[in-house]
PDB file of C-alpha atoms and ligand atoms in Angstrom:
ATOM      1  CA  MET V  20      33.320 -16.583   6.090  1.00  0.00           C
ATOM      2  CA  ILE V  21      33.975 -15.931   2.419  1.00  0.00           C
ATOM      3  CA  ALA V  22      35.605 -19.129   1.495  1.00  0.00           C
ATOM      4  CA  LYS V  23      33.217 -21.095   3.805  1.00  0.00           C
ATOM      5  CA  ARG V  24      30.326 -19.449   1.675  1.00  0.00           C
ATOM      6  CA  ALA V  25      31.890 -20.156  -1.799  1.00  0.00           C
ATOM      7  CA  SER V  26      32.713 -23.842  -0.884  1.00  0.00           C
ATOM      8  CA  ARG V  27      29.466 -24.608   1.231  1.00  0.00           C
ATOM      9  CA  PHE V  28      27.305 -22.904  -1.389  1.00  0.00           C
ATOM     10  CA  ALA V  29      28.719 -23.195  -4.189  1.00  0.00           C
ATOM     11  CA  VAL V  30      28.366 -19.357  -4.565  1.00  0.00           C
ATOM     12  CA  ALA V  31      31.748 -17.920  -6.319  1.00  0.00           C
ATOM     13  CA  ALA V  32      32.250 -13.653  -6.508  1.00  0.00           C
ATOM     14  CA  GLN V  33      33.062 -14.204  -9.661  1.00  0.00           C
ATOM     15  CA  GLU V  34      30.977 -16.211 -11.387  1.00  0.00           C
ATOM     16  CA  VAL V  35      27.971 -14.032  -9.713  1.00  0.00           C
ATOM     17  CA  ARG V  36      29.771 -10.888 -10.852  1.00  0.00           C
ATOM     18  CA  SER V  37      29.729 -11.551 -14.663  1.00  0.00           C
ATOM     19  CA  TYR V  38      25.957 -11.097 -14.859  1.00  0.00           C
ATOM     20  CA  PHE V  39      26.359  -7.484 -13.136  1.00  0.00           C
ATOM     21  CA  ASP V  40      27.549  -5.580 -15.570  1.00  0.00           C
ATOM     22  CA  TYR V  41      26.910  -1.585 -14.533  1.00  0.00           C
ATOM     23  CA  GLU V  42      25.168  -0.410 -17.472  1.00  0.00           C
ATOM     24  CA  SER V  43      22.913  -3.664 -17.536  1.00  0.00           C
ATOM     25  CA  VAL V  44      22.475  -3.022 -13.894  1.00  0.00           C
ATOM     26  CA  LEU V  45      21.574   0.755 -14.619  1.00  0.00           C
ATOM     27  CA  VAL V  46      19.066  -0.154 -16.763  1.00  0.00           C
ATOM     28  CA  GLY V  47      17.400  -2.953 -14.476  1.00  0.00           C
ATOM     29  CA  VAL V  48      17.102  -0.362 -11.774  1.00  0.00           C
ATOM     30  CA  LEU V  49      15.263   1.954 -14.034  1.00  0.00           C
ATOM     31  CA  ASP V  50      13.127  -0.262 -15.723  1.00  0.00           C
ATOM     32  CA  VAL V  51      11.992  -2.020 -12.791  1.00  0.00           C
ATOM     33  CA  THR V  52      11.493   1.142 -10.731  1.00  0.00           C
ATOM     34  CA  ALA V  53       9.539   2.611 -13.775  1.00  0.00           C
ATOM     35  CA  ARG V  54       7.311  -0.319 -13.483  1.00  0.00           C
ATOM     36  CA  LEU V  55       6.758  -0.318  -9.965  1.00  0.00           C
ATOM     37  CA  PHE V  56       5.900   3.262  -9.451  1.00  0.00           C
ATOM     38  CA  GLU V  57       4.246   3.745 -13.021  1.00  0.00           C
ATOM     39  CA  VAL V  58       7.267   6.574 -14.101  1.00  0.00           C
ATOM     40  CA  SER V  59       9.740   6.707 -16.912  1.00  0.00           C
ATOM     41  CA  TYR V  60      13.179   8.223 -16.774  1.00  0.00           C
ATOM     42  CA  GLU V  61      14.127  10.381 -19.563  1.00  0.00           C
ATOM     43  CA  LEU V  62      17.651  11.437 -20.094  1.00  0.00           C
ATOM     44  CA  VAL V  63      18.165  15.254 -20.148  1.00  0.00           C
ATOM     45  CA  ALA V  64      21.453  17.179 -20.927  1.00  0.00           C
ATOM     46  CA  VAL V  65      21.629  19.674 -17.999  1.00  0.00           C
ATOM     47  CA  GLN V  66      25.105  21.287 -16.048  1.00  0.00           C
ATOM     48  CA  THR V  67      25.824  19.532 -13.146  1.00  0.00           C
ATOM     49  CA  TRP V  68      29.179  19.333 -11.072  1.00  0.00           C
ATOM     50  CA  HIS V  69      31.037  16.499 -12.994  1.00  0.00           C
ATOM     51  CA  GLU V  70      30.997  15.178 -16.330  1.00  0.00           C
ATOM     52  CA  ASP V  71      30.384  12.038 -14.932  1.00  0.00           C
ATOM     53  CA  VAL V  72      26.795  12.380 -13.961  1.00  0.00           C
ATOM     54  CA  ARG V  73      23.620  11.306 -15.674  1.00  0.00           C
ATOM     55  CA  SER V  74      20.209  13.314 -15.103  1.00  0.00           C
ATOM     56  CA  TYR V  75      16.864  12.260 -15.766  1.00  0.00           C
ATOM     57  CA  ASP V  76      13.606  13.588 -15.342  1.00  0.00           C
ATOM     58  CA  VAL V  77      10.980  11.475 -13.955  1.00  0.00           C
ATOM     59  CA  VAL V  78       8.184  11.672 -15.751  1.00  0.00           C
ATOM     60  CA  ARG V  79       4.740   9.850 -15.136  1.00  0.00           C
ATOM     61  CA  ALA V  80       1.580  10.312 -17.938  1.00  0.00           C
ATOM     62  CA  GLY V  81       3.903  12.892 -19.681  1.00  0.00           C
ATOM     63  CA  ASN V  82       4.299  15.256 -16.791  1.00  0.00           C
ATOM     64  CA  ARG V  83       7.434  15.931 -15.385  1.00  0.00           C
ATOM     65  CA  ILE V  84       7.617  14.960 -11.537  1.00  0.00           C
ATOM     66  CA  GLY V  85      11.011  15.605 -10.506  1.00  0.00           C
ATOM     67  CA  ARG V  86      14.535  15.023 -11.585  1.00  0.00           C
ATOM     68  CA  ILE V  87      17.372  12.697 -10.559  1.00  0.00           C
ATOM     69  CA  HIS V  88      21.131  13.010 -11.080  1.00  0.00           C
ATOM     70  CA  LEU V  89      23.277   9.705 -10.863  1.00  0.00           C
ATOM     71  CA  ASP V  90      27.271  10.402  -9.558  1.00  0.00           C
ATOM     72  CA  MET V  91      27.729   6.391  -9.682  1.00  0.00           C
ATOM     73  CA  HIS V  92      31.690   5.927 -10.383  1.00  0.00           C
ATOM     74  CA  PRO V  93      34.456   6.772  -8.182  1.00  0.00           C
ATOM     75  CA  ARG V  94      37.024   9.859  -8.724  1.00  0.00           C
ATOM     76  CA  GLU V  95      39.772  11.492  -7.110  1.00  0.00           C
ATOM     77  CA  GLY V  96      38.507  13.477  -4.054  1.00  0.00           C
ATOM     78  CA  LYS V  97      35.087  12.112  -4.226  1.00  0.00           C
ATOM     79  CA  PHE V  98      32.680  11.176  -1.294  1.00  0.00           C
ATOM     80  CA  ASN V  99      33.688   7.820  -1.104  1.00  0.00           C
ATOM     81  CA  HIS V 100      30.429   6.044   0.056  1.00  0.00           C
ATOM     82  CA  ALA V 101      27.165   5.771  -1.244  1.00  0.00           C
ATOM     83  CA  ALA V 102      24.118   7.944  -0.598  1.00  0.00           C
ATOM     84  CA  CYS V 103      21.107   9.837  -1.516  1.00  0.00           C
ATOM     85  CA  PHE V 104      21.731  13.546  -1.585  1.00  0.00           C
ATOM     86  CA  HIS V 105      18.683  15.925  -1.287  1.00  0.00           C
ATOM     87  CA  ILE V 106      18.532  18.801  -3.799  1.00  0.00           C
ATOM     88  CA  ALA V 107      15.404  20.384  -3.693  1.00  0.00           C
ATOM     89  CA  SER V 108      12.150  19.808  -1.528  1.00  0.00           C
ATOM     90  CA  GLY V 109       8.931  19.190  -4.125  1.00  0.00           C
ATOM     91  CA  ILE V 110       6.186  21.879  -3.639  1.00  0.00           C
ATOM     92  CA  LEU V 111       3.212  21.104  -5.430  1.00  0.00           C
ATOM     93  CA  GLY V 112       2.715  23.369  -8.595  1.00  0.00           C
ATOM     94  CA  ARG V 113       5.701  25.212  -7.363  1.00  0.00           C
ATOM     95  CA  VAL V 114       8.917  23.362  -7.149  1.00  0.00           C
ATOM     96  CA  LEU V 115      10.053  19.730  -8.684  1.00  0.00           C
ATOM     97  CA  PRO V 116      11.922  17.191  -6.289  1.00  0.00           C
ATOM     98  CA  GLU V 117      15.440  17.005  -6.981  1.00  0.00           C
ATOM     99  CA  ALA V 118      17.738  14.716  -5.407  1.00  0.00           C
ATOM    100  CA  ALA V 119      21.178  12.806  -6.453  1.00  0.00           C
ATOM    101  CA  LEU V 120      22.794   9.396  -5.675  1.00  0.00           C
ATOM    102  CA  VAL V 121      26.586   9.684  -5.084  1.00  0.00           C
ATOM    103  CA  CYS V 122      28.068   6.164  -5.122  1.00  0.00           C
ATOM    104  CA  ASN V 123      31.040   4.597  -5.924  1.00  0.00           C
ATOM    105  CA  PHE V 124      30.480   1.410  -8.343  1.00  0.00           C
ATOM    106  CA  PRO V 125      33.067   0.228 -10.954  1.00  0.00           C
ATOM    107  CA  ARG V 126      32.209   0.754 -14.536  1.00  0.00           C
ATOM    108  CA  GLY V 127      32.130  -2.621 -15.509  1.00  0.00           C
ATOM    109  CA  LEU V 128      31.224  -5.716 -13.557  1.00  0.00           C
ATOM    110  CA  MET V 129      29.458  -5.387 -10.133  1.00  0.00           C
ATOM    111  CA  GLU V 130      29.395  -7.251  -6.815  1.00  0.00           C
ATOM    112  CA  HIS V 131      25.630  -8.609  -6.273  1.00  0.00           C
ATOM    113  CA  ARG V 132      26.414  -6.565  -2.802  1.00  0.00           C
ATOM    114  CA  GLN V 133      27.135  -3.760  -4.681  1.00  0.00           C
ATOM    115  CA  VAL V 134      23.842  -4.068  -6.788  1.00  0.00           C
ATOM    116  CA  GLN V 135      21.838  -4.321  -3.834  1.00  0.00           C
ATOM    117  CA  THR V 136      23.497  -0.673  -2.588  1.00  0.00           C
ATOM    118  CA  PHE V 137      22.185   0.236  -5.890  1.00  0.00           C
ATOM    119  CA  PHE V 138      18.615  -0.375  -5.463  1.00  0.00           C
ATOM    120  CA  HIS V 139      19.023   0.699  -1.884  1.00  0.00           C
ATOM    121  CA  GLU V 140      20.064   4.101  -2.461  1.00  0.00           C
ATOM    122  CA  PHE V 141      17.458   4.342  -5.583  1.00  0.00           C
ATOM    123  CA  GLY V 142      14.724   3.294  -2.614  1.00  0.00           C
ATOM    124  CA  HIS V 143      15.893   6.381  -0.992  1.00  0.00           C
ATOM    125  CA  LEU V 144      15.732   8.477  -4.474  1.00  0.00           C
ATOM    126  CA  VAL V 145      12.134   7.247  -5.427  1.00  0.00           C
ATOM    127  CA  HIS V 146      10.932   8.101  -1.905  1.00  0.00           C
ATOM    128  CA  GLU V 147      12.228  11.662  -2.285  1.00  0.00           C
ATOM    129  CA  ILE V 148      10.970  12.023  -5.552  1.00  0.00           C
ATOM    130  CA  LEU V 149       7.428  10.373  -5.119  1.00  0.00           C
ATOM    131  CA  ALA V 150       6.640  12.178  -1.768  1.00  0.00           C
ATOM    132  CA  GLY V 151       7.873  15.515  -3.422  1.00  0.00           C
ATOM    133  CA  ARG V 152       4.003  16.859  -4.143  1.00  0.00           C
ATOM    134  CA  GLN V 153       3.465  18.139  -0.733  1.00  0.00           C
ATOM    135  CA  GLU V 154       2.099  21.826   0.293  1.00  0.00           C
ATOM    136  CA  TRP V 155       4.585  22.116   2.399  1.00  0.00           C
ATOM    137  CA  ALA V 156       8.109  22.029   2.411  1.00  0.00           C
ATOM    138  CA  ALA V 157       8.725  20.138   6.022  1.00  0.00           C
ATOM    139  CA  PHE V 158       6.499  17.544   5.064  1.00  0.00           C
ATOM    140  CA  ALA V 159       7.956  16.792   1.290  1.00  0.00           C
ATOM    141  CA  GLY V 160      10.593  13.672   0.367  1.00  0.00           C
ATOM    142  CA  ILE V 161      12.534  11.954   2.941  1.00  0.00           C
ATOM    143  CA  ALA V 162      10.897  13.956   5.813  1.00  0.00           C
ATOM    144  CA  THR V 163       9.542  10.969   7.672  1.00  0.00           C
ATOM    145  CA  GLU V 164      10.777   9.677  11.241  1.00  0.00           C
ATOM    146  CA  TRP V 165      14.329   8.273  11.671  1.00  0.00           C
ATOM    147  CA  ASP V 166      12.624   5.093  12.764  1.00  0.00           C
ATOM    148  CA  PHE V 167      11.188   4.390   9.673  1.00  0.00           C
ATOM    149  CA  VAL V 168      13.655   6.594   6.969  1.00  0.00           C
ATOM    150  CA  GLU V 169      15.748   3.400   5.925  1.00  0.00           C
ATOM    151  CA  ALA V 170      12.216   1.024   5.713  1.00  0.00           C
ATOM    152  CA  PRO V 171      11.404   1.782   1.672  1.00  0.00           C
ATOM    153  CA  SER V 172      15.218   1.758   1.028  1.00  0.00           C
ATOM    154  CA  GLN V 173      15.905  -1.703   2.691  1.00  0.00           C
ATOM    155  CA  MET V 174      12.623  -2.908   1.271  1.00  0.00           C
ATOM    156  CA  LEU V 175      13.573  -2.056  -2.247  1.00  0.00           C
ATOM    157  CA  GLU V 176      16.774  -4.347  -1.881  1.00  0.00           C
ATOM    158  CA  GLU V 177      14.593  -7.405  -1.944  1.00  0.00           C
ATOM    159  CA  TRP V 178      14.403  -7.397  -5.934  1.00  0.00           C
ATOM    160  CA  VAL V 179      17.820  -8.252  -6.051  1.00  0.00           C
ATOM    161  CA  TRP V 180      17.071 -11.326  -4.406  1.00  0.00           C
ATOM    162  CA  ASP V 181      14.135 -12.162  -6.957  1.00  0.00           C
ATOM    163  CA  ALA V 182      15.564 -14.707  -9.842  1.00  0.00           C
ATOM    164  CA  GLU V 183      12.446 -13.198 -11.899  1.00  0.00           C
ATOM    165  CA  VAL V 184      13.288  -9.698 -11.252  1.00  0.00           C
ATOM    166  CA  LEU V 185      16.937 -10.324 -11.640  1.00  0.00           C
ATOM    167  CA  ARG V 186      16.569 -12.301 -15.042  1.00  0.00           C
ATOM    168  CA  THR V 187      15.046  -9.142 -16.517  1.00  0.00           C
ATOM    169  CA  PHE V 188      18.624  -7.559 -16.485  1.00  0.00           C
ATOM    170  CA  ALA V 189      21.506  -9.525 -15.097  1.00  0.00           C
ATOM    171  CA  ARG V 190      22.905 -11.204 -18.234  1.00  0.00           C
ATOM    172  CA  ASN V 191      26.603 -12.214 -18.864  1.00  0.00           C
ATOM    173  CA  ALA V 192      29.030 -11.529 -21.755  1.00  0.00           C
ATOM    174  CA  ASP V 193      27.027 -13.746 -23.987  1.00  0.00           C
ATOM    175  CA  GLY V 194      23.529 -12.418 -23.215  1.00  0.00           C
ATOM    176  CA  GLU V 195      22.555 -15.492 -21.114  1.00  0.00           C
ATOM    177  CA  PRO V 196      20.506 -14.466 -17.521  1.00  0.00           C
ATOM    178  CA  ILE V 197      21.353 -15.223 -14.700  1.00  0.00           C
ATOM    179  CA  PRO V 198      20.014 -18.788 -13.471  1.00  0.00           C
ATOM    180  CA  VAL V 199      17.775 -19.402 -11.070  1.00  0.00           C
ATOM    181  CA  ALA V 200      19.728 -22.270  -9.834  1.00  0.00           C
ATOM    182  CA  LEU V 201      22.521 -19.524  -8.994  1.00  0.00           C
ATOM    183  CA  VAL V 202      20.414 -17.469  -7.702  1.00  0.00           C
ATOM    184  CA  ASP V 203      18.569 -19.980  -5.162  1.00  0.00           C
ATOM    185  CA  ARG V 204      22.198 -20.452  -4.303  1.00  0.00           C
ATOM    186  CA  MET V 205      23.178 -16.940  -3.795  1.00  0.00           C
ATOM    187  CA  ARG V 206      20.178 -16.683  -1.365  1.00  0.00           C
ATOM    188  CA  GLU V 207      20.775 -19.772   0.991  1.00  0.00           C
ATOM    189  CA  ALA V 208      24.460 -17.960   1.120  1.00  0.00           C
ATOM    190  CA  ASP V 209      22.827 -14.640   2.143  1.00  0.00           C
ATOM    191  CA  ALA V 210      21.240 -16.876   5.176  1.00  0.00           C
ATOM    192  CA  PHE V 211      24.385 -17.665   6.019  1.00  0.00           C
ATOM    193  CA  GLY V 212      25.688 -15.898   9.196  1.00  0.00           C
ATOM    194  CA  ARG V 213      23.018 -13.653   9.165  1.00  0.00           C
ATOM    195  CA  ALA V 214      22.265 -13.491  12.576  1.00  0.00           C
ATOM    196  CA  LEU V 215      26.001 -12.591  13.133  1.00  0.00           C
ATOM    197  CA  LEU V 216      25.811  -9.822  10.915  1.00  0.00           C
ATOM    198  CA  VAL V 217      22.609  -8.353  12.291  1.00  0.00           C
ATOM    199  CA  ARG V 218      25.048  -8.896  16.259  1.00  0.00           C
ATOM    200  CA  THR V 219      27.424  -6.716  14.611  1.00  0.00           C
ATOM    201  CA  GLN V 220      24.665  -4.215  13.626  1.00  0.00           C
ATOM    202  CA  LEU V 221      23.363  -3.904  16.892  1.00  0.00           C
ATOM    203  CA  GLY V 222      26.988  -3.140  18.297  1.00  0.00           C
ATOM    204  CA  HIS V 223      27.095  -0.224  15.851  1.00  0.00           C
ATOM    205  CA  ALA V 224      23.530   0.590  16.953  1.00  0.00           C
ATOM    206  CA  GLN V 225      24.828   0.588  20.554  1.00  0.00           C
ATOM    207  CA  VAL V 226      28.189   2.577  19.975  1.00  0.00           C
ATOM    208  CA  SER V 227      26.015   5.258  18.184  1.00  0.00           C
ATOM    209  CA  TYR V 228      23.940   5.456  20.947  1.00  0.00           C
ATOM    210  CA  HIS V 229      26.203   5.600  23.951  1.00  0.00           C
ATOM    211  CA  LEU V 230      28.444   7.646  22.399  1.00  0.00           C
ATOM    212  CA  HIS V 231      26.171  10.150  22.029  1.00  0.00           C
ATOM    213  CA  VAL V 232      24.739   9.772  25.697  1.00  0.00           C
ATOM    214  CA  ASN V 233      27.563   9.598  27.678  1.00  0.00           C
ATOM    215  CA  ARG V 234      29.977  11.173  25.869  1.00  0.00           C
ATOM    216  CA  PRO V 235      32.744   9.649  27.356  1.00  0.00           C
ATOM    217  CA  ALA V 236      36.930  10.914  27.671  1.00  0.00           C
ATOM    218  CA  ASP V 237      38.166   7.204  26.452  1.00  0.00           C
ATOM    219  CA  ILE V 238      35.839   6.630  23.436  1.00  0.00           C
ATOM    220  CA  ALA V 239      38.231   3.402  22.413  1.00  0.00           C
ATOM    221  CA  THR V 240      37.019   1.608  25.669  1.00  0.00           C
ATOM    222  CA  LEU V 241      33.345   2.157  25.392  1.00  0.00           C
ATOM    223  CA  THR V 242      33.617   1.261  21.622  1.00  0.00           C
ATOM    224  CA  ALA V 243      34.999  -1.728  22.382  1.00  0.00           C
ATOM    225  CA  HIS V 244      32.966  -2.645  25.601  1.00  0.00           C
ATOM    226  CA  TRP V 245      29.251  -2.207  23.493  1.00  0.00           C
ATOM    227  CA  TYR V 246      31.078  -4.521  20.541  1.00  0.00           C
ATOM    228  CA  ASP V 247      31.963  -7.093  23.327  1.00  0.00           C
ATOM    229  CA  VAL V 248      28.247  -7.320  24.882  1.00  0.00           C
ATOM    230  CA  SER V 249      26.766  -7.361  21.278  1.00  0.00           C
ATOM    231  CA  THR V 250      28.663  -9.587  19.557  1.00  0.00           C
ATOM    232  CA  PRO V 251      31.040 -12.413  19.519  1.00  0.00           C
ATOM    233  CA  VAL V 252      33.279 -11.015  16.688  1.00  0.00           C
ATOM    234  CA  ALA V 253      35.906  -9.548  18.639  1.00  0.00           C
ATOM    235  CA  CYS V 254      37.040  -5.890  18.095  1.00  0.00           C
ATOM    236  CA  LEU V 255      40.863  -5.739  16.824  1.00  0.00           C
ATOM    237  CA  GLU V 256      42.995  -3.888  19.332  1.00  0.00           C
ATOM    238  CA  GLY V 257      43.800  -0.325  18.194  1.00  0.00           C
ATOM    239  CA  ALA V 258      41.389  -0.179  15.147  1.00  0.00           C
ATOM    240  CA  HIS V 259      39.846   3.055  16.126  1.00  0.00           C
ATOM    241  CA  SER V 260      36.705   1.988  14.144  1.00  0.00           C
ATOM    242  CA  TYR V 261      34.788   4.591  15.273  1.00  0.00           C
ATOM    243  CA  ALA V 262      37.062   7.189  13.607  1.00  0.00           C
ATOM    244  CA  SER V 263      35.877   6.119  10.190  1.00  0.00           C
ATOM    245  CA  PHE V 264      32.193   5.176  11.075  1.00  0.00           C
ATOM    246  CA  GLY V 265      30.537   8.280   9.205  1.00  0.00           C
ATOM    247  CA  HIS V 266      27.273   7.846  10.707  1.00  0.00           C
ATOM    248  CA  LEU V 267      27.918   8.725  14.038  1.00  0.00           C
ATOM    249  CA  THR V 268      28.075  12.386  12.425  1.00  0.00           C
ATOM    250  CA  ALA V 269      25.253  12.227   9.822  1.00  0.00           C
ATOM    251  CA  TYR V 270      22.741   9.948  12.188  1.00  0.00           C
ATOM    252  CA  GLY V 271      24.072  10.704  15.247  1.00  0.00           C
ATOM    253  CA  ALA V 272      22.679   8.319  18.238  1.00  0.00           C
ATOM    254  CA  SER V 273      20.020   6.682  15.290  1.00  0.00           C
ATOM    255  CA  TYR V 274      22.153   4.026  13.548  1.00  0.00           C
ATOM    256  CA  TYR V 275      19.759   1.715  15.438  1.00  0.00           C
ATOM    257  CA  THR V 276      17.216   2.747  12.735  1.00  0.00           C
ATOM    258  CA  TYR V 277      18.944   0.408  10.486  1.00  0.00           C
ATOM    259  CA  GLN V 278      16.982  -2.515  12.549  1.00  0.00           C
ATOM    260  CA  TRP V 279      14.184  -0.794  13.084  1.00  0.00           C
ATOM    261  CA  SER V 280      13.382   0.211   9.784  1.00  0.00           C
ATOM    262  CA  LEU V 281      14.415  -3.570   8.800  1.00  0.00           C
ATOM    263  CA  VAL V 282      11.682  -4.794  11.040  1.00  0.00           C
ATOM    264  CA  ILE V 283       9.298  -2.466   8.699  1.00  0.00           C
ATOM    265  CA  ALA V 284      10.887  -3.398   5.293  1.00  0.00           C
ATOM    266  CA  ARG V 285      10.551  -7.268   6.180  1.00  0.00           C
ATOM    267  CA  ASP V 286       6.732  -6.413   7.110  1.00  0.00           C
ATOM    268  CA  LEU V 287       6.268  -4.181   4.268  1.00  0.00           C
ATOM    269  CA  LEU V 288       6.864  -7.024   2.037  1.00  0.00           C
ATOM    270  CA  SER V 289       4.086  -9.145   3.300  1.00  0.00           C
ATOM    271  CA  GLY V 290       1.796  -6.536   1.564  1.00  0.00           C
ATOM    272  CA  PHE V 291       3.236  -7.965  -2.157  1.00  0.00           C
ATOM    273  CA  SER V 292       1.623 -11.039  -1.561  1.00  0.00           C
ATOM    274  CA  GLY V 293       1.041 -11.355  -5.166  1.00  0.00           C
ATOM    275  CA  GLY V 294       4.884 -11.314  -6.198  1.00  0.00           C
ATOM    276  CA  LEU V 295       7.695  -8.357  -5.990  1.00  0.00           C
ATOM    277  CA  MET V 296       6.491  -7.043  -9.898  1.00  0.00           C
ATOM    278  CA  ASP V 297       2.673  -6.816  -8.773  1.00  0.00           C
ATOM    279  CA  ALA V 298       1.014  -3.403  -9.964  1.00  0.00           C
ATOM    280  CA  ALA V 299      -1.812  -3.559  -7.430  1.00  0.00           C
ATOM    281  CA  SER V 300       0.681  -3.933  -4.737  1.00  0.00           C
ATOM    282  CA  ALA V 301       2.970  -1.456  -6.031  1.00  0.00           C
ATOM    283  CA  ALA V 302       0.601   1.257  -6.522  1.00  0.00           C
ATOM    284  CA  ARG V 303      -1.155   1.052  -3.214  1.00  0.00           C
ATOM    285  CA  TYR V 304       2.815   1.056  -1.850  1.00  0.00           C
ATOM    286  CA  ARG V 305       3.658   4.473  -3.629  1.00  0.00           C
ATOM    287  CA  ARG V 306      -0.004   5.811  -2.447  1.00  0.00           C
ATOM    288  CA  GLU V 307      -0.245   5.046   0.980  1.00  0.00           C
ATOM    289  CA  VAL V 308       3.539   5.017   2.086  1.00  0.00           C
ATOM    290  CA  LEU V 309       5.635   6.683  -0.369  1.00  0.00           C
ATOM    291  CA  GLU V 310       3.789   9.672  -1.804  1.00  0.00           C
ATOM    292  CA  PRO V 311       2.488  11.103   1.720  1.00  0.00           C
ATOM    293  CA  GLY V 312       6.090  12.007   2.482  1.00  0.00           C
ATOM    294  CA  GLY V 313       6.551  13.525   6.148  1.00  0.00           C
ATOM    295  CA  SER V 314       2.528  14.437   6.071  1.00  0.00           C
ATOM    296  CA  ARG V 315       1.434  11.503   8.542  1.00  0.00           C
ATOM    297  CA  ALA V 316       3.357   9.197  10.976  1.00  0.00           C
ATOM    298  CA  ALA V 317       4.946   6.736   9.351  1.00  0.00           C
ATOM    299  CA  ALA V 318       3.291   4.190  11.441  1.00  0.00           C
ATOM    300  CA  ASP V 319       0.015   5.130  10.505  1.00  0.00           C
ATOM    301  CA  LEU V 320       1.533   4.668   6.572  1.00  0.00           C
ATOM    302  CA  VAL V 321       2.591   1.257   7.087  1.00  0.00           C
ATOM    303  CA  ALA V 322      -0.902   0.239   9.012  1.00  0.00           C
ATOM    304  CA  SER V 323      -2.848   1.770   5.862  1.00  0.00           C
ATOM    305  CA  PHE V 324      -0.691   0.081   3.262  1.00  0.00           C
ATOM    306  CA  LEU V 325      -0.839  -3.603   5.457  1.00  0.00           C
ATOM    307  CA  GLY V 326      -4.223  -3.165   6.782  1.00  0.00           C
ATOM    308  CA  ARG V 327      -2.941  -3.516  10.181  1.00  0.00           C
ATOM    309  CA  PRO V 328      -0.118  -2.199  12.674  1.00  0.00           C
ATOM    310  CA  PHE V 329       3.494  -3.582  11.389  1.00  0.00           C
ATOM    311  CA  ASN V 330       4.735  -6.441  13.717  1.00  0.00           C
ATOM    312  CA  VAL V 331       7.822  -7.950  14.225  1.00  0.00           C
ATOM    313  CA  ASP V 332       7.066 -11.492  12.558  1.00  0.00           C
ATOM    314  CA  ALA V 333       8.383 -11.299   9.538  1.00  0.00           C
ATOM    315  CA  TYR V 334      11.566  -9.606  10.662  1.00  0.00           C
ATOM    316  CA  ARG V 335      12.044 -12.847  13.194  1.00  0.00           C
ATOM    317  CA  GLU V 336      11.547 -15.132  10.468  1.00  0.00           C
ATOM    318  CA  TRP V 337      14.013 -13.443   8.045  1.00  0.00           C
ATOM    319  CA  LEU V 338      16.467 -13.790  11.194  1.00  0.00           C
ATOM    320  CA  GLY V 339      15.908 -17.636  10.872  1.00  0.00           C
ATOM    321  CA  GLY V 340      17.228 -17.466   7.267  1.00  0.00           C
ATOM    322  CA  ALA V 341      13.549 -17.397   5.838  1.00  0.00           C
ATOM    323  CA  ARG V 342      13.075 -15.449   2.857  1.00  0.00           C
ATOM    324  CA  PRO V 343       9.144 -14.792   0.971  1.00  0.00           C
TER     325      PRO V 343
HETATM  326 ZN1   ZN M  17      20.144   4.289   3.498  1.00  0.00          ZN
END
């Protein structure tokens, strides 16, 4: 599929990569989220678990509202995926929220998919911090339903598909911003095979659910069965994919949340009708969806932001290849 993508859409990964140097992507992530959520990030020298970690205070109107730590590059023996880790629950007037991203991005040029992952994980991070002014720890930060937990992060992924946003930080070695025409082709290529990839995701969801409820003696056969009925992409025999499926322990039966949250994430984007950097929409999103944390049902938060209950229309259009 990769070769086809390059020839059919004229998107060469090495060309795309030349616009995404880690240091400028970092500046981009911080700038974009600072503008969206009316915060600033101040680099602070604090003791952490490794010298690679960069720590920032999250500040609004001169007040510190939380602290984040970014541990972003691979090293021997480190967690080898990308995730947001909770450190301290924010309790209003008593404890500032604190969280960390642990990722494995290159120090130089990044793949666009990695930039997307950076925005995704940062979506969890800002959720953790902005929802960190609660009276009770149980409602603080990402204390929301599993059905919704991936929605803020998957929504923020959309910012890396917007030429206007990308051109604020994606520049090549000559300082030229990423061409709009290239971003258009990237968006087209991204839609290619989308439904097929979603079917693989549905396979992961089926495996996660059925291994949890059935507890089979023969894990391999049950796993192969659920991929077989979900996707036309055949499993490799003897691959034992379940053995490296980390979500099976972290998310249990809830892998389905990636698609269910995506239904909500696609709908949330319709609340940004003035564009992804529209300040009024972003402020409303922050107030109605992120800041309440787990203090209200997620469906109610989403309905407050959208002015109606969420529905599957935007997700269905996205499945068909459309993007707002
Ligand atoms: Zn996530």
